Short mmCIF file of C-alpha atoms and ligand atoms in Angstrom, two decimals:
data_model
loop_
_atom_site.label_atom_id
_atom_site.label_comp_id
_atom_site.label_asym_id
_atom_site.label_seq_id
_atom_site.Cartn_x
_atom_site.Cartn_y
_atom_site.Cartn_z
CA UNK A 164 20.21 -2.82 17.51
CA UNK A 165 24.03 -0.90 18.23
CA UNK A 166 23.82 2.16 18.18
CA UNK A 167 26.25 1.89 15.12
CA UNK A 168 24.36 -0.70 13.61
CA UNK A 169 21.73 -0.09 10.70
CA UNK A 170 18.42 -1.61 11.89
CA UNK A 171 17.31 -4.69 10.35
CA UNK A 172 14.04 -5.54 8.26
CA UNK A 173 12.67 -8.67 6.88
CA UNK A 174 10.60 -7.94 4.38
CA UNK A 175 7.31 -10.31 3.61
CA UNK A 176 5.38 -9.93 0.90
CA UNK A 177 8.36 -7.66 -0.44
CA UNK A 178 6.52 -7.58 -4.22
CA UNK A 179 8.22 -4.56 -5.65
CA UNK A 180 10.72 -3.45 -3.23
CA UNK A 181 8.69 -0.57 -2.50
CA UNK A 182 8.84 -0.82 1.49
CA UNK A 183 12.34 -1.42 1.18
CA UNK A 184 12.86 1.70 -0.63
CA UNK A 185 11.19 3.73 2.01
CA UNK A 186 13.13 2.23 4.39
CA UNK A 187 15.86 3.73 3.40
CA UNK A 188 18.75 3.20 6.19
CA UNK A 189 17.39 0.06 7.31
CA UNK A 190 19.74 -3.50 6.11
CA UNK A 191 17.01 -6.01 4.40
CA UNK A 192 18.30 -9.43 5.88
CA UNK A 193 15.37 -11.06 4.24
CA UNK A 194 13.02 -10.77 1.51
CA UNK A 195 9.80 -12.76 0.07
CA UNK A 196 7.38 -12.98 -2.43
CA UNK A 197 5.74 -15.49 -4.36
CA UNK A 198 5.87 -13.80 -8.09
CA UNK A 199 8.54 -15.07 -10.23
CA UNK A 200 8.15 -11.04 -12.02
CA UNK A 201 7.79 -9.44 -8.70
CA UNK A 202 10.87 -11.19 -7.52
CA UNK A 203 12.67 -10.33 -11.06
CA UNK A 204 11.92 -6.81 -10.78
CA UNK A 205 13.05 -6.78 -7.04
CA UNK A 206 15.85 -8.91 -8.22
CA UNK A 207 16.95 -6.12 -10.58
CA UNK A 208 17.13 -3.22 -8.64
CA UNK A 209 18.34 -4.91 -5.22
CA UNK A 210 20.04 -7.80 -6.29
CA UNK A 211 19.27 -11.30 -4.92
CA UNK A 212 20.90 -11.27 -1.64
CA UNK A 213 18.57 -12.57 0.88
CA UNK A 214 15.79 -12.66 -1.69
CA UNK A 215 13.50 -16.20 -1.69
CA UNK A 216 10.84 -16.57 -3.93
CA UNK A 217 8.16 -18.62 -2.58
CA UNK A 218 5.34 -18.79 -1.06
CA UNK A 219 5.27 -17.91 2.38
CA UNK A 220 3.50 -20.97 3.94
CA UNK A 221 6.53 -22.93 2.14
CA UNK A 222 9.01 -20.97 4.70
CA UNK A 223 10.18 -22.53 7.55
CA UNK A 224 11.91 -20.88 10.49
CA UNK A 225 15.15 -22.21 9.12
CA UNK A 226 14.93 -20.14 6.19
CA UNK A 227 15.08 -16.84 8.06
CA UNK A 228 18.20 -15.47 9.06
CA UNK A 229 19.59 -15.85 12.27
CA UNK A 230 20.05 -13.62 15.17
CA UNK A 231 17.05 -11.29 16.10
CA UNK A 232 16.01 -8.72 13.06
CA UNK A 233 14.71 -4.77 14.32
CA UNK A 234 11.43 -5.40 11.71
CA UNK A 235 9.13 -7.60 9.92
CA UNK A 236 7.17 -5.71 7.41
CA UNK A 237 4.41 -7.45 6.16
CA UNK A 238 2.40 -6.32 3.11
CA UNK A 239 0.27 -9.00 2.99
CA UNK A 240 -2.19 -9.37 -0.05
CA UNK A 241 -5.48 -6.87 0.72
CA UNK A 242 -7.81 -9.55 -1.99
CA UNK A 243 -7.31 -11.94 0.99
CA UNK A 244 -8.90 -9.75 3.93
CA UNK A 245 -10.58 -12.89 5.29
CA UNK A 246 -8.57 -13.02 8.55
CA UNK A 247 -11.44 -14.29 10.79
CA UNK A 248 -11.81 -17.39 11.89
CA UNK A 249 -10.09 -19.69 9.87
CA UNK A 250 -6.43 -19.47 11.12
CA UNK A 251 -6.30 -23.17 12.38
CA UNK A 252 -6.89 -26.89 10.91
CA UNK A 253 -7.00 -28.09 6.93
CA UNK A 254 -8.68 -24.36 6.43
CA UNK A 255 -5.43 -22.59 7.60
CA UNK A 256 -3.13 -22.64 4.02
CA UNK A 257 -6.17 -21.36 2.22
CA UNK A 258 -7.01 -18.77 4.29
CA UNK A 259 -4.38 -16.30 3.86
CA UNK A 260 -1.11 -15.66 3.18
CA UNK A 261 -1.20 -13.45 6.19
CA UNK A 262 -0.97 -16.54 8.57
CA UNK A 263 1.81 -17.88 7.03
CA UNK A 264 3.57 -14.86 7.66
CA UNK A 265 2.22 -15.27 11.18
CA UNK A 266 3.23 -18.61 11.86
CA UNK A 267 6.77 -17.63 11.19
CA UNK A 268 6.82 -14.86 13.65
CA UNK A 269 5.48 -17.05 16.67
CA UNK A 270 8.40 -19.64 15.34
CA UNK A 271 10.72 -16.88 16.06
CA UNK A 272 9.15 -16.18 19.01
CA UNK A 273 9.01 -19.42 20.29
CA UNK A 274 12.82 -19.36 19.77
CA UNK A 275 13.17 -15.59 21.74
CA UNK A 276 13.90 -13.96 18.64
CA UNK A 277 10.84 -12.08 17.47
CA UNK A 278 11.35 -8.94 15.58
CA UNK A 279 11.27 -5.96 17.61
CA UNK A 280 8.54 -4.58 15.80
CA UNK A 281 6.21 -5.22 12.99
CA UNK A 282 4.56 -3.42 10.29
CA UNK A 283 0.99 -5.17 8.80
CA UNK A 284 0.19 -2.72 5.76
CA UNK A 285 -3.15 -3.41 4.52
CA UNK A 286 -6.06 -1.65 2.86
CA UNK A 287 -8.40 0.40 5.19
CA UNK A 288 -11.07 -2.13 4.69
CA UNK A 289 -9.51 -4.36 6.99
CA UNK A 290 -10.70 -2.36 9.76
CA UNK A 291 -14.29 -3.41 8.94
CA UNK A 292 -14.09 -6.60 6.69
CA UNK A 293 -16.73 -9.46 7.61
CA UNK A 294 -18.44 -6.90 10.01
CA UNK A 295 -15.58 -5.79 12.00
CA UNK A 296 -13.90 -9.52 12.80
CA UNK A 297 -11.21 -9.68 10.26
CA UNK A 298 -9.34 -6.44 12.33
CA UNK A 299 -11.06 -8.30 15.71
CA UNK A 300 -9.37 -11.76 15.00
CA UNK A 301 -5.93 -9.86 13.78
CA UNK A 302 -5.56 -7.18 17.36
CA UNK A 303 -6.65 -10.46 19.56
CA UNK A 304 -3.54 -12.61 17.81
CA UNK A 305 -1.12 -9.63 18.41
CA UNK A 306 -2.53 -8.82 21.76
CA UNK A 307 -2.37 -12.84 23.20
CA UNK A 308 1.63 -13.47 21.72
CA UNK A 309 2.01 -10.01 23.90
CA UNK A 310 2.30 -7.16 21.03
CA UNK A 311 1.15 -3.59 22.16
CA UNK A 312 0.14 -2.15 19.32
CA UNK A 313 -1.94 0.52 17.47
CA UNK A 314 -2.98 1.46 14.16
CA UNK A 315 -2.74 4.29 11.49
CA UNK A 316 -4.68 5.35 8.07
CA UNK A 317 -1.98 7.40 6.20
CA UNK A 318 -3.03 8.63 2.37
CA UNK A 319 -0.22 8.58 0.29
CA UNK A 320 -1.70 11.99 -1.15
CA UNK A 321 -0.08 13.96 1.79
CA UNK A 322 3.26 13.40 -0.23
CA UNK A 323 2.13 12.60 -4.11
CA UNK A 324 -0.88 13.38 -5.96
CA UNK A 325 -2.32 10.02 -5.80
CA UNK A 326 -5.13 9.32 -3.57
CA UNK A 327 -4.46 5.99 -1.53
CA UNK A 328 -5.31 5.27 1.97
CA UNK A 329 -4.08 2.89 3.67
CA UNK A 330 -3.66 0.79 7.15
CA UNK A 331 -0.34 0.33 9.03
CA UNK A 332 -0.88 -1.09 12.10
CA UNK A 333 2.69 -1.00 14.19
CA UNK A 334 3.24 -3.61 17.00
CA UNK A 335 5.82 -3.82 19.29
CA UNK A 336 7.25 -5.82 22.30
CA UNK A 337 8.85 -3.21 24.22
CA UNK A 338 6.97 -1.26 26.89
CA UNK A 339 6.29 2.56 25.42
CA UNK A 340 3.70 4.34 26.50
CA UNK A 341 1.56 5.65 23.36
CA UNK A 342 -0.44 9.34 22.76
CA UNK A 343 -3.45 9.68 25.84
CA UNK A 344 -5.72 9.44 23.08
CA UNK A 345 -6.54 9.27 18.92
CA UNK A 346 -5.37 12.02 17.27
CA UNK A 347 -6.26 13.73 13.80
CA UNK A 348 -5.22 12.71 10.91
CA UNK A 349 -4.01 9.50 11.39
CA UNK A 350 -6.68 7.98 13.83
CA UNK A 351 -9.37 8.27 11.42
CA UNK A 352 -12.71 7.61 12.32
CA UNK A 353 -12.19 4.04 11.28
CA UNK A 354 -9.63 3.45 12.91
CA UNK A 355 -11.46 5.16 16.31
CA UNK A 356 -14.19 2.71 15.56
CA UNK A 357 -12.67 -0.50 15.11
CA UNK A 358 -10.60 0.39 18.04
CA UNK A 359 -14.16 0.88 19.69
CA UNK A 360 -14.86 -2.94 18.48
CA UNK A 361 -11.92 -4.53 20.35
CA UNK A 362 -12.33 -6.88 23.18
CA UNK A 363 -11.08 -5.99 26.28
CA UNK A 364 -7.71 -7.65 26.07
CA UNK A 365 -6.48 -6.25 22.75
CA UNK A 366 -7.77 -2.81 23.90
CA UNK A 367 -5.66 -3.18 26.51
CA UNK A 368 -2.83 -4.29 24.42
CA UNK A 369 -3.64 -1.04 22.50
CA UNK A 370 -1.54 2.19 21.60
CA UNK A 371 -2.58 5.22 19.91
CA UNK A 372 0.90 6.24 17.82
CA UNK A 373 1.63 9.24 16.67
CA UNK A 374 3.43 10.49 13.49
CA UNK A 375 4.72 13.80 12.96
CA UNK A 376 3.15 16.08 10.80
CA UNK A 377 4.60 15.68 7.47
CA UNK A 378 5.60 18.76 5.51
CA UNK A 379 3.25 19.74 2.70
CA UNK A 380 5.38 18.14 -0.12
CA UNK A 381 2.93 17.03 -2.46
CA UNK A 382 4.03 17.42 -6.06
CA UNK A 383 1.97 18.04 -9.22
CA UNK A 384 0.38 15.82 -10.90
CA UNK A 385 0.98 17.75 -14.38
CA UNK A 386 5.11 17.52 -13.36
CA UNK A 387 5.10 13.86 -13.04
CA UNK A 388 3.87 12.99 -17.03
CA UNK A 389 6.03 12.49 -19.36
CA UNK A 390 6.48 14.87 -21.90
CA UNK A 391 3.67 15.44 -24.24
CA UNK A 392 5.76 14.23 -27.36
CA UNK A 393 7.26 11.22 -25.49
CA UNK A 394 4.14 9.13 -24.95
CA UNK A 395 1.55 7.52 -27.37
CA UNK A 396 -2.29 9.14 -27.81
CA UNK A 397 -5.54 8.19 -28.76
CA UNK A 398 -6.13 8.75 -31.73
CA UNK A 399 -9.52 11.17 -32.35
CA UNK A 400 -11.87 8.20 -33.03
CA UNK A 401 -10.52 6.34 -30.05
CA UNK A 402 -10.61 9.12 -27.76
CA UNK A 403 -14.00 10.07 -28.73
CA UNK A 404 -15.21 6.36 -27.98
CA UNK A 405 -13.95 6.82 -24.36
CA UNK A 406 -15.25 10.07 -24.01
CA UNK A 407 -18.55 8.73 -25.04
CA UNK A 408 -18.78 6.61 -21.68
CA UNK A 409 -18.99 9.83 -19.79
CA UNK A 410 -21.82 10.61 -17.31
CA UNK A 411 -23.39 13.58 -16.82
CA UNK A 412 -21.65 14.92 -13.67
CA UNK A 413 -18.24 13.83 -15.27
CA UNK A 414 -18.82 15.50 -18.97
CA UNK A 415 -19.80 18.71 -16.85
CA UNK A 416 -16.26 18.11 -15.31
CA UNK A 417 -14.45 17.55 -18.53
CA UNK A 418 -16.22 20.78 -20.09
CA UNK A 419 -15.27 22.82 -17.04
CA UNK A 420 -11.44 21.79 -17.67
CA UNK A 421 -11.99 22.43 -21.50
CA UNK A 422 -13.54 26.18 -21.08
CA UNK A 423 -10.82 26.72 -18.75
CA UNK A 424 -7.90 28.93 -20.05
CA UNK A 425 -4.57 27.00 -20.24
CA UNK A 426 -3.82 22.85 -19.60
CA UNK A 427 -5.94 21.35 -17.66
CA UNK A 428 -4.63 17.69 -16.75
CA UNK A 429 -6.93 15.04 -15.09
CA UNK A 430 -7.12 11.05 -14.75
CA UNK A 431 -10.15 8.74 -14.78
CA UNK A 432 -10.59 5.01 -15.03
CA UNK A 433 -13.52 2.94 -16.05
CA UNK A 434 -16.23 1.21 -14.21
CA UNK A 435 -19.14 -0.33 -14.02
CA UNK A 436 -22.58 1.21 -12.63
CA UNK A 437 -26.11 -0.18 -12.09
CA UNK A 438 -28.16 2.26 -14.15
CA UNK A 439 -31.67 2.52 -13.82
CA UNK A 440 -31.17 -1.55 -13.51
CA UNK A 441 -28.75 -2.46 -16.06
CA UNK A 442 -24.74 -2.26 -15.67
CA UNK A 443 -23.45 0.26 -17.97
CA UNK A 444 -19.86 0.94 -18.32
CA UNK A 445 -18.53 4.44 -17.32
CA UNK A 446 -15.62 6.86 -17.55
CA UNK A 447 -15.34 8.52 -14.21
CA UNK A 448 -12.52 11.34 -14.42
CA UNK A 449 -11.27 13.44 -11.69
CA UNK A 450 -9.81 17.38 -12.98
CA UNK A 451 -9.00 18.54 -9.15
CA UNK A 452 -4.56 17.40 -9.55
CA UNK A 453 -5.17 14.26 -7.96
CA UNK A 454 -4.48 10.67 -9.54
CA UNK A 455 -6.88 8.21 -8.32
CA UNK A 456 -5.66 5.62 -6.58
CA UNK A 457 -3.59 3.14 -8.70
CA UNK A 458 -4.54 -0.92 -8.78
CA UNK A 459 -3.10 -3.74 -10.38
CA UNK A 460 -4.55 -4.06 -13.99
CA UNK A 461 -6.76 -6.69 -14.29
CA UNK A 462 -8.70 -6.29 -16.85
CA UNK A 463 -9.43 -3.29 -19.17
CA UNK A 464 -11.31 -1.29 -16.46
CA UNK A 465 -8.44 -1.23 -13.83
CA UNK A 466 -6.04 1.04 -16.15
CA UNK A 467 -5.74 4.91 -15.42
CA UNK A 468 -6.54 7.07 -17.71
CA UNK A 469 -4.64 10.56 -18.47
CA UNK A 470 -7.26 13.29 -19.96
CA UNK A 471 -5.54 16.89 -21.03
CA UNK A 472 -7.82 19.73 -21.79
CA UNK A 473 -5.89 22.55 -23.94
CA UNK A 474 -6.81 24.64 -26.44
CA UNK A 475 -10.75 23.83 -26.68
CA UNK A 476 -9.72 20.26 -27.49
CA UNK A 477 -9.41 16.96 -25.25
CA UNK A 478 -6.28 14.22 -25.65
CA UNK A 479 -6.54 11.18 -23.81
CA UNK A 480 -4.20 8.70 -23.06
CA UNK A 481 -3.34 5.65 -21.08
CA UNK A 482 -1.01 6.65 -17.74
CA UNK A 483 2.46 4.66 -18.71
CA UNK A 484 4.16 2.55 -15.79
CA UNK A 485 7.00 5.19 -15.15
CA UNK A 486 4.34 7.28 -14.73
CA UNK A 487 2.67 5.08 -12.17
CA UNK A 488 5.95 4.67 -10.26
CA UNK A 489 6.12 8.06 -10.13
CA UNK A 490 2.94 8.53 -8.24
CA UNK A 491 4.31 5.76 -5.82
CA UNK A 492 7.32 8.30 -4.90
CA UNK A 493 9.50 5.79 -6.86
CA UNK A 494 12.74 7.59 -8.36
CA UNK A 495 12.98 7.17 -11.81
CA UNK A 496 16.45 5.06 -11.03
CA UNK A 497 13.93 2.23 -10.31
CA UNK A 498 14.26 -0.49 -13.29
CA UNK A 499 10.84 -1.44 -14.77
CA UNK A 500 10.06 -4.74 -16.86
CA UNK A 501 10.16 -4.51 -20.04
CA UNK A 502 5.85 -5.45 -20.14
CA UNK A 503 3.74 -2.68 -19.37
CA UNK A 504 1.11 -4.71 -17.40
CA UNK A 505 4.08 -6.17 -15.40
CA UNK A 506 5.31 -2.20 -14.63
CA UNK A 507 1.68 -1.23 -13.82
CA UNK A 508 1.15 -4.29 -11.63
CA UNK A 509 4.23 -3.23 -9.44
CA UNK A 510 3.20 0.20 -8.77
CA UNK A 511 -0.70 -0.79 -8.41
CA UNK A 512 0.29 -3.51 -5.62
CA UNK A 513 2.67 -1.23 -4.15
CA UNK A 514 3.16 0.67 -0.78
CA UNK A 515 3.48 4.28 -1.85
CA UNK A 516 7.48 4.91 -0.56
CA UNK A 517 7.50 8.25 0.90
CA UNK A 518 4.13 6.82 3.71
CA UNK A 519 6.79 4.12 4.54
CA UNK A 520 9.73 6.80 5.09
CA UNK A 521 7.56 9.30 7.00
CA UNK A 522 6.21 5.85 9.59
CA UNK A 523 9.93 4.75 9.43
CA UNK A 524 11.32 8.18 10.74
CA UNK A 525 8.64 9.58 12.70
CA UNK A 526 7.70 5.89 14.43
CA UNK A 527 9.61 2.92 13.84
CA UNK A 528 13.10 4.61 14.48
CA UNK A 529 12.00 6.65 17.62
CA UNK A 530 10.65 3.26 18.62
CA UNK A 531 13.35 1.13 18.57
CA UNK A 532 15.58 3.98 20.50
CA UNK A 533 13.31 4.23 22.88
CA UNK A 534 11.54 7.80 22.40
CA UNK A 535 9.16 9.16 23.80
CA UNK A 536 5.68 8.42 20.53
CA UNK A 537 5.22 12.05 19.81
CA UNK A 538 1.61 13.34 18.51
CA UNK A 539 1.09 14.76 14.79
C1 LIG B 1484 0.25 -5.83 -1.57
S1 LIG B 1484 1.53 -6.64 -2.43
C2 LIG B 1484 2.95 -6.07 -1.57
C3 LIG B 1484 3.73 -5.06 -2.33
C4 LIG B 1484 5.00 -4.54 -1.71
N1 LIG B 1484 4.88 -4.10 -0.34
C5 LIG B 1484 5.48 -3.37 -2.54
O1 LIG B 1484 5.38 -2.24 -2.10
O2 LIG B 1484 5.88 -3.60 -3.67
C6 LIG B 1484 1.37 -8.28 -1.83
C7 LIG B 1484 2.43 -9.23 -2.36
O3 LIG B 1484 2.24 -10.48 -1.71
C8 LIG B 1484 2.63 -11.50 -2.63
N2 LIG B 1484 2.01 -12.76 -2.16
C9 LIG B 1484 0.71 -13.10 -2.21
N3 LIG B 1484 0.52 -14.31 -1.65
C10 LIG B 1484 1.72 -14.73 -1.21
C11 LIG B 1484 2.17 -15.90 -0.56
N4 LIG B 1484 1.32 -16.88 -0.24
N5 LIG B 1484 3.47 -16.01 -0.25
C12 LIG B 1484 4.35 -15.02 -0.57
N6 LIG B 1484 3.98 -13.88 -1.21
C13 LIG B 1484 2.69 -13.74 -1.53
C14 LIG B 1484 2.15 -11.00 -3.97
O4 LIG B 1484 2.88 -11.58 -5.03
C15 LIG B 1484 2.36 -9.49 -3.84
O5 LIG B 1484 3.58 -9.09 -4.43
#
């Protein structure tokens, strides 16, 4: 990169555009994703430039463009954590998307253009999926094609009042020295413990990053709905049906918010417990500001819930896609489909925008100029 130049990013896995919009400064030369309404939606607020929808193992070096891009960020799809073992022979295509993306950077590689760095965003389970090998199998790959690298857990809930942890491990080619050691918050104690796991050549290969500190900017949960009278409620009967599916600890929790003098605004989702040996379905609801973590809604059980306690009486409603988007850090300048499972699927699969801003300014961008990795 000139130091005139806007870094560049190609973006795998690109689904909504949200990495993109955190990157905000950075030139997308290249984008990906297999969904035609993923790629749509990116489609519509970024245009098509660069944009191929496909699937990844259909990509050829060819396809990328040419010269030697700053990034490759690759979300790669957290239902297909099976990393381990499986990345060669007839096994390979089925095994993950995440090796298609792979093959593509040795390709580059093999051709001396390899991104400078790369971004792997992931679910925290990685770090100890099929006892530990799934992260083993992924720091060994980066360590032998000569990465340094090192991993983070950010939660989005530092910036928005969604809880959602996730892994960003950052890998790089050029020779910076990392922190002496893991530092709180970011080197959990998962991410200290797979670490821990590592053979001796990827712990060698290993950095501990740092980010700085982000400033408290969390908003409120309350301030991101939509106005009362804007958005559609359950009616009495149908609100009463949900409420029925409430536990004992979570009814206590509900009552609380009731007795309590004002609004009181909270968010639950359904699941399913074993129950003195049967599955029973339950409402699980959370009055503390905090979202829980969005998913993509498949099925009934996967949509969010918005409870509001005023007055001695309870509303209850289903959280709307804007709404969703909103807990991402996504402006409301963002276009969403016009099919509400489509919006929710965006901001459910997403990467929460203001994590991928605070890694690109506090990590990726002293990285590629060279600075010194400073601690939290
Ligand atoms: C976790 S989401 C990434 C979301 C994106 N970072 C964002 O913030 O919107 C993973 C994406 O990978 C896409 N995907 C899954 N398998 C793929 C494949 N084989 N080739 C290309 N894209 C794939 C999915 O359609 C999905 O959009």
């Amino acid at each position: 990169m000139n130091a005139d130049a806007q870094p560049t990013v190609l973006e795998f896995f690109a689904g909504a555009g949200l990495a993109r919009l955190g990157l905000g400064g950075w030139r997308t030369a290249f984008a990906n994703d297999l969904d035609p309404a993923k790629t749509r939606a990116y489609a519509a607020n970024f245009g098509s430039m660069g944009l191929r929808q496909d699937d990844v193992w259909d990509l050829s070096v060819e396809d990328l463009p040419s010269g030697r891009a700053d990034l490759a960020w690759a979300s790669s799809p957290c239902q297909d954590l099976s990393l381990a073992g499986t990345r060669g022979g007839l096994t390979a295509r089925r095994s993950g998307a995440f090796w298609g993306f792979w093959r593509l950077i040795e390709a580059l590689d093999d051709q001396g253009r390899a991104p400078r760095l790369i971004v792997i965003e992931n679910v925290t389970g990685l770090l100890t999926s099929n006892g530990g090998e799934d992260f083993r199998t992924l720091a060994e790959t980066l360590a032998h094609r000569g990465w340094r690298f090192g991993a983070l857990e950010i939660d989005a809930i530092r910036w928005v009042p969604q809880s959602r942890p996730r892994l960003f491990i950052v890998a790089t080619r050029d020779s910076v020295a990392g922190l002496s050691g893991p530092c709180a918050p970011f080197h959990s104690r998962g991410v200290v413990e797979a670490h821990g796991r590592l053979s001796g050549d990827a712990r060698a290969a290993w950095c501990w990053w740092g980010l700085s500190e982000p400033l408290p900017m969390r908003g409120d949960l309350d301030s991101l709905l939509e106005p009362d009278a804007d958005v559609v409620w359950f009616d009495d009967d149908r609100t009463a049906q949900l409420l029925r599916h409430l536990g004992s600890l979570h009814r206590q929790r509900l009552d609380a918010a009731a007795a309590s003098t004002g609004r009181s605004v909270g968010t639950g989702f359904k699941r399913v417990r074993m129950e003195k040996g049967r599955k029973v379905q339950r409402l699980e609801i959370r009055f503390d500001g905090i979202a829980g973590c969005l998913r993509t809604p498949a099925g009934g059980s996967s949509r969010q819930y918005v409870l509001v306690a005023q007055d001695g009486g309870v509303r209850a409603r289903f959280l709307t896609p804007r709404e969703a988007m909103r807990l991402m850090g996504v402006g409301d300048d963002y276009r969403l489909p016009a099919s509400v499972s489509a919006g929710l699927k965006l901001a459910g699969d997403g990467v929460a925008v203001p994590v991928v801003r605070a890694l690109s300014e506090g990590l990726l961008k002293p990285l590629l100029a060279g600075q010194a990795v400073r601690a939290a």
